[in-house]
Amino acid sequence: VSSELHGWTLSSSLLLAGFPALLYATQGVLTYLGYQNTDSVTFNGLNQTKTLSAALWCFLLMGKTQSIVQMAALGILLFSAMLFQGSISLTGL
């Protein structure tokens, strides 16, 4: 353990972890503001698209493909988000 902590300093730790922590805190505040200023269906729909966009960007930027089960789960998530937003309707079924 002591060998791992040999090069550790408070400034290097803050430099490496400070920016992601700031982004995470900002995201939390913006999520809270979004929850206060939108209706629940819109907020949940937008919040679900966050997962879809993360999967898309992982594929586009890093080339990481999803398994069949993950693709099915993302498809169900997309379907439910569209259903709750009113983009599609099940009245004709």
PDB file of C-alpha atoms in Angstrom:
ATOM      1  CA  VAL A   1       0.000   0.000   0.000  1.00  0.00           C
ATOM      2  CA  SER A   2       2.808   2.405   0.829  1.00  0.00           C
ATOM      3  CA  SER A   3       4.332   1.954  -2.619  1.00  0.00           C
ATOM      4  CA  GLU A   4       1.006   2.924  -4.198  1.00  0.00           C
ATOM      5  CA  LEU A   5       0.755   6.089  -2.123  1.00  0.00           C
ATOM      6  CA  HIS A   6       4.371   7.112  -2.722  1.00  0.00           C
ATOM      7  CA  GLY A   7       3.645   9.596  -5.532  1.00  0.00           C
ATOM      8  CA  TRP A   8       0.282  10.749  -4.167  1.00  0.00           C
ATOM      9  CA  THR A   9      -0.227  14.408  -3.337  1.00  0.00           C
ATOM     10  CA  LEU A  10      -3.345  16.372  -2.540  1.00  0.00           C
ATOM     11  CA  SER A  11      -2.867  18.635  -5.541  1.00  0.00           C
ATOM     12  CA  SER A  12      -2.461  15.716  -7.974  1.00  0.00           C
ATOM     13  CA  SER A  13      -5.553  14.050  -6.515  1.00  0.00           C
ATOM     14  CA  LEU A  14      -7.618  17.226  -6.881  1.00  0.00           C
ATOM     15  CA  LEU A  15      -6.311  17.737 -10.392  1.00  0.00           C
ATOM     16  CA  LEU A  16      -7.329  14.239 -11.475  1.00  0.00           C
ATOM     17  CA  ALA A  17     -10.619  13.948  -9.601  1.00  0.00           C
ATOM     18  CA  GLY A  18     -11.721  17.569  -9.341  1.00  0.00           C
ATOM     19  CA  PHE A  19     -13.028  18.083 -12.865  1.00  0.00           C
ATOM     20  CA  PRO A  20     -15.097  14.854 -13.020  1.00  0.00           C
ATOM     21  CA  ALA A  21     -16.461  15.596  -9.543  1.00  0.00           C
ATOM     22  CA  LEU A  22     -17.436  19.095 -10.655  1.00  0.00           C
ATOM     23  CA  LEU A  23     -19.198  17.699 -13.727  1.00  0.00           C
ATOM     24  CA  TYR A  24     -21.040  15.128 -11.608  1.00  0.00           C
ATOM     25  CA  ALA A  25     -22.178  17.794  -9.125  1.00  0.00           C
ATOM     26  CA  THR A  26     -23.305  20.064 -11.972  1.00  0.00           C
ATOM     27  CA  GLN A  27     -25.255  17.211 -13.526  1.00  0.00           C
ATOM     28  CA  GLY A  28     -26.986  16.564 -10.196  1.00  0.00           C
ATOM     29  CA  VAL A  29     -28.007  20.196  -9.822  1.00  0.00           C
ATOM     30  CA  LEU A  30     -29.265  20.378 -13.414  1.00  0.00           C
ATOM     31  CA  THR A  31     -31.186  17.114 -12.976  1.00  0.00           C
ATOM     32  CA  TYR A  32     -32.841  18.507  -9.870  1.00  0.00           C
ATOM     33  CA  LEU A  33     -33.759  21.738 -11.692  1.00  0.00           C
ATOM     34  CA  GLY A  34     -35.120  19.750 -14.611  1.00  0.00           C
ATOM     35  CA  TYR A  35     -37.237  17.660 -12.270  1.00  0.00           C
ATOM     36  CA  GLN A  36     -38.681  20.800 -10.700  1.00  0.00           C
ATOM     37  CA  ASN A  37     -39.475  22.548 -13.991  1.00  0.00           C
ATOM     38  CA  THR A  38     -40.932  19.744 -16.137  1.00  0.00           C
ATOM     39  CA  ASP A  39     -43.759  17.298 -15.728  1.00  0.00           C
ATOM     40  CA  SER A  40     -42.837  13.799 -14.595  1.00  0.00           C
ATOM     41  CA  VAL A  41     -43.436  12.088 -17.949  1.00  0.00           C
ATOM     42  CA  THR A  42     -41.179  14.510 -19.816  1.00  0.00           C
ATOM     43  CA  PHE A  43     -38.470  14.308 -17.167  1.00  0.00           C
ATOM     44  CA  ASN A  44     -38.458  10.499 -17.144  1.00  0.00           C
ATOM     45  CA  GLY A  45     -38.450  10.369 -20.941  1.00  0.00           C
ATOM     46  CA  LEU A  46     -35.465  12.684 -21.149  1.00  0.00           C
ATOM     47  CA  ASN A  47     -33.717  10.841 -18.351  1.00  0.00           C
ATOM     48  CA  GLN A  48     -34.128   7.531 -20.201  1.00  0.00           C
ATOM     49  CA  THR A  49     -32.632   8.963 -23.371  1.00  0.00           C
ATOM     50  CA  LYS A  50     -29.449   9.570 -21.359  1.00  0.00           C
ATOM     51  CA  THR A  51     -28.859   5.803 -21.251  1.00  0.00           C
ATOM     52  CA  LEU A  52     -29.539   5.442 -24.953  1.00  0.00           C
ATOM     53  CA  SER A  53     -27.183   8.261 -25.893  1.00  0.00           C
ATOM     54  CA  ALA A  54     -24.437   6.865 -23.642  1.00  0.00           C
ATOM     55  CA  ALA A  55     -24.696   3.499 -25.400  1.00  0.00           C
ATOM     56  CA  LEU A  56     -24.646   5.185 -28.809  1.00  0.00           C
ATOM     57  CA  TRP A  57     -21.575   7.295 -27.991  1.00  0.00           C
ATOM     58  CA  CYS A  58     -19.758   4.272 -26.536  1.00  0.00           C
ATOM     59  CA  PHE A  59     -20.302   2.565 -29.875  1.00  0.00           C
ATOM     60  CA  LEU A  60     -19.402   5.575 -32.042  1.00  0.00           C
ATOM     61  CA  LEU A  61     -16.363   6.822 -30.119  1.00  0.00           C
ATOM     62  CA  MET A  62     -14.916   3.656 -28.635  1.00  0.00           C
ATOM     63  CA  GLY A  63     -16.234   1.014 -31.005  1.00  0.00           C
ATOM     64  CA  LYS A  64     -17.716  -0.968 -28.097  1.00  0.00           C
ATOM     65  CA  THR A  65     -20.537  -3.141 -29.353  1.00  0.00           C
ATOM     66  CA  GLN A  66     -23.449  -4.287 -27.226  1.00  0.00           C
ATOM     67  CA  SER A  67     -24.528  -7.879 -26.659  1.00  0.00           C
ATOM     68  CA  ILE A  68     -27.847  -9.179 -27.961  1.00  0.00           C
ATOM     69  CA  VAL A  69     -29.386  -8.891 -24.491  1.00  0.00           C
ATOM     70  CA  GLN A  70     -28.130  -5.315 -24.116  1.00  0.00           C
ATOM     71  CA  MET A  71     -29.484  -4.390 -27.550  1.00  0.00           C
ATOM     72  CA  ALA A  72     -32.878  -5.869 -26.612  1.00  0.00           C
ATOM     73  CA  ALA A  73     -32.877  -3.900 -23.342  1.00  0.00           C
ATOM     74  CA  LEU A  74     -31.990  -0.681 -25.185  1.00  0.00           C
ATOM     75  CA  GLY A  75     -34.763  -1.357 -27.696  1.00  0.00           C
ATOM     76  CA  ILE A  76     -37.292  -1.858 -24.896  1.00  0.00           C
ATOM     77  CA  LEU A  77     -36.048   1.337 -23.247  1.00  0.00           C
ATOM     78  CA  LEU A  78     -36.439   3.269 -26.510  1.00  0.00           C
ATOM     79  CA  PHE A  79     -39.933   1.835 -27.033  1.00  0.00           C
ATOM     80  CA  SER A  80     -41.034   2.734 -23.505  1.00  0.00           C
ATOM     81  CA  ALA A  81     -39.606   6.253 -23.764  1.00  0.00           C
ATOM     82  CA  MET A  82     -41.442   6.816 -27.047  1.00  0.00           C
ATOM     83  CA  LEU A  83     -44.641   5.341 -25.618  1.00  0.00           C
ATOM     84  CA  PHE A  84     -44.589   7.560 -22.532  1.00  0.00           C
ATOM     85  CA  GLN A  85     -43.793  10.635 -24.591  1.00  0.00           C
ATOM     86  CA  GLY A  86     -46.762   9.986 -26.853  1.00  0.00           C
ATOM     87  CA  SER A  87     -44.622   9.518 -29.961  1.00  0.00           C
ATOM     88  CA  ILE A  88     -46.318   6.174 -30.566  1.00  0.00           C
ATOM     89  CA  SER A  89     -49.729   4.881 -29.568  1.00  0.00           C
ATOM     90  CA  LEU A  90     -51.022   1.424 -28.736  1.00  0.00           C
ATOM     91  CA  THR A  91     -54.677   2.244 -29.389  1.00  0.00           C
ATOM     92  CA  GLY A  92     -54.727   0.411 -32.737  1.00  0.00           C
ATOM     93  CA  LEU A  93     -53.504  -2.892 -31.311  1.00  0.00           C
TER      94      LEU A  93
END
